[in-house]
Amino acid sequence: MVTTVGRRRIGVDVDGVLADHVTALIPRVLDKYGVELRWEEANQWRLPLGDSDIGVEFVEAMVDLEWVAGIPVYQDAAEAVGELASVAEVVIITARPPVAAEATQAWLHRHQVPYDQFMCGPELDRNRQDLAMLVDDYVGNIYEFVAHTAGIGVLLDRPWNRDDREDLGTVGGTGRFYVVQSLREVVGLL
Ligand SMILES: [Mg+2]
């Protein structure tokens, strides 16, 4: 009998990992609220902006497909995901609304980010996708993944995820959670 061992599936988030959505939001909040936001100042998930906050603004902006198309890519994204794709199955997994799915896939192609599967939507369950690893910039997603799967959670260090990390080290035990400074480091964890 011939057995084929499937390649490991690696979940990769989009915003804050591949897409620099914070940079894209800067002119938008200047326009709307007259607030001059700087990238490194985005150090909270609900950073107040005028009468709003950064989380609300992202949700609103994600249905503006012209804005979605113009989000800059993080410099190392294509190369790093290319390396991952050579050794694993890359599953792009994002909470962006389904209305942005096509624009997001076009964006990935345009920036030459390879992937095997694309999943999109605020309701999708990252813990039921048979992922050996999840790369994300949101502590909550990594925490849930480590707590409810046998996979490894990898948090990409960003100014907005430096708080609330304490519990991550203990939730799954040794070797279940890593913080990386760049996507390039993820390949080394496989
Ligand atoms: Mg994200």
mmCIF file of C-alpha atoms in Angstrom, residues 47-130:
data_model
loop_
_atom_site.group_PDB
_atom_site.id
_atom_site.type_symbol
_atom_site.label_atom_id
_atom_site.label_comp_id
_atom_site.label_asym_id
_atom_site.label_seq_id
_atom_site.Cartn_x
_atom_site.Cartn_y
_atom_site.Cartn_z
ATOM 1 C CA LEU A 47 -6.996 52.937 19.447
ATOM 2 C CA PRO A 48 -9.334 55.966 19.665
ATOM 3 C CA LEU A 49 -9.517 58.079 16.490
ATOM 4 C CA GLY A 50 -11.782 61.110 16.667
ATOM 5 C CA ASP A 51 -15.207 59.802 17.702
ATOM 6 C CA SER A 52 -14.278 56.367 16.424
ATOM 7 C CA ASP A 53 -11.513 53.826 16.950
ATOM 8 C CA ILE A 54 -9.075 52.048 14.693
ATOM 9 C CA GLY A 55 -10.964 48.725 14.856
ATOM 10 C CA VAL A 56 -14.218 50.296 13.675
ATOM 11 C CA GLU A 57 -12.362 52.163 10.914
ATOM 12 C CA PHE A 58 -10.801 48.944 9.589
ATOM 13 C CA VAL A 59 -14.160 47.176 9.455
ATOM 14 C CA GLU A 60 -15.598 50.130 7.557
ATOM 15 C CA ALA A 61 -12.639 50.461 5.183
ATOM 16 C CA MET A 62 -12.611 46.742 4.270
ATOM 17 C CA VAL A 63 -15.793 47.107 2.214
ATOM 18 C CA ASP A 64 -14.240 49.958 0.207
ATOM 19 C CA LEU A 65 -12.709 47.744 -2.464
ATOM 20 C CA GLU A 66 -10.664 50.521 -4.003
ATOM 21 C CA TRP A 67 -9.059 51.092 -0.619
ATOM 22 C CA VAL A 68 -8.531 47.326 -0.175
ATOM 23 C CA ALA A 69 -6.795 47.121 -3.562
ATOM 24 C CA GLY A 70 -4.424 49.928 -2.592
ATOM 25 C CA ILE A 71 -3.214 48.516 0.734
ATOM 26 C CA PRO A 72 0.588 48.267 0.633
ATOM 27 C CA VAL A 73 2.216 44.862 1.024
ATOM 28 C CA TYR A 74 4.801 44.224 3.730
ATOM 29 C CA GLN A 75 8.135 44.037 1.949
ATOM 30 C CA ASP A 76 9.093 40.477 2.849
ATOM 31 C CA ALA A 77 5.634 38.934 2.314
ATOM 32 C CA ALA A 78 5.989 37.407 -1.173
ATOM 33 C CA GLU A 79 9.400 35.896 -0.552
ATOM 34 C CA ALA A 80 8.608 34.558 2.913
ATOM 35 C CA VAL A 81 5.285 33.005 1.904
ATOM 36 C CA GLY A 82 7.017 31.601 -1.190
ATOM 37 C CA GLU A 83 9.454 29.805 1.099
ATOM 38 C CA LEU A 84 6.599 28.517 3.234
ATOM 39 C CA ALA A 85 4.723 27.332 0.149
ATOM 40 C CA SER A 86 7.717 25.271 -0.941
ATOM 41 C CA VAL A 87 7.523 23.130 2.195
ATOM 42 C CA ALA A 88 3.895 23.402 3.303
ATOM 43 C CA GLU A 89 0.373 24.064 2.123
ATOM 44 C CA VAL A 90 -0.346 27.765 2.590
ATOM 45 C CA VAL A 91 -3.880 28.600 3.697
ATOM 46 C CA ILE A 92 -4.631 32.307 3.598
ATOM 47 C CA ILE A 93 -7.095 32.895 6.415
ATOM 48 C CA THR A 94 -8.532 36.354 6.992
ATOM 49 C CA ALA A 95 -11.450 37.944 8.834
ATOM 50 C CA ARG A 96 -12.025 40.360 5.954
ATOM 51 C CA PRO A 97 -15.669 40.425 4.836
ATOM 52 C CA PRO A 98 -16.676 38.091 1.971
ATOM 53 C CA VAL A 99 -17.368 41.159 -0.192
ATOM 54 C CA ALA A 100 -13.602 41.795 -0.182
ATOM 55 C CA ALA A 101 -12.657 38.203 -1.099
ATOM 56 C CA GLU A 102 -12.115 38.768 -4.805
ATOM 57 C CA ALA A 103 -10.200 42.019 -4.291
ATOM 58 C CA THR A 104 -8.041 40.320 -1.676
ATOM 59 C CA GLN A 105 -7.172 37.397 -3.952
ATOM 60 C CA ALA A 106 -6.385 39.810 -6.793
ATOM 61 C CA TRP A 107 -4.165 41.715 -4.364
ATOM 62 C CA LEU A 108 -2.315 38.512 -3.386
ATOM 63 C CA HIS A 109 -1.721 37.678 -7.065
ATOM 64 C CA ARG A 110 -0.586 41.187 -7.860
ATOM 65 C CA HIS A 111 1.934 41.094 -5.023
ATOM 66 C CA GLN A 112 3.015 37.570 -5.978
ATOM 67 C CA VAL A 113 2.053 35.992 -2.672
ATOM 68 C CA PRO A 114 1.476 32.294 -3.411
ATOM 69 C CA TYR A 115 -1.152 30.221 -1.623
ATOM 70 C CA ASP A 116 -2.983 26.903 -1.907
ATOM 71 C CA GLN A 117 -6.271 27.840 -0.274
ATOM 72 C CA PHE A 118 -8.056 31.087 0.514
ATOM 73 C CA MET A 119 -10.554 31.509 3.359
ATOM 74 C CA CYS A 120 -12.275 34.723 4.222
ATOM 75 C CA GLY A 121 -14.955 35.974 6.598
ATOM 76 C CA PRO A 122 -15.387 37.293 10.131
ATOM 77 C CA GLU A 123 -17.063 34.071 11.319
ATOM 78 C CA LEU A 124 -14.593 31.464 10.127
ATOM 79 C CA ASP A 125 -13.142 29.089 12.686
ATOM 80 C CA ARG A 126 -9.343 28.934 12.504
ATOM 81 C CA ASN A 127 -9.321 25.982 14.885
ATOM 82 C CA ARG A 128 -11.171 23.614 12.568
ATOM 83 C CA GLN A 129 -9.024 23.903 9.448
ATOM 84 C CA ASP A 130 -6.516 21.158 10.235
#
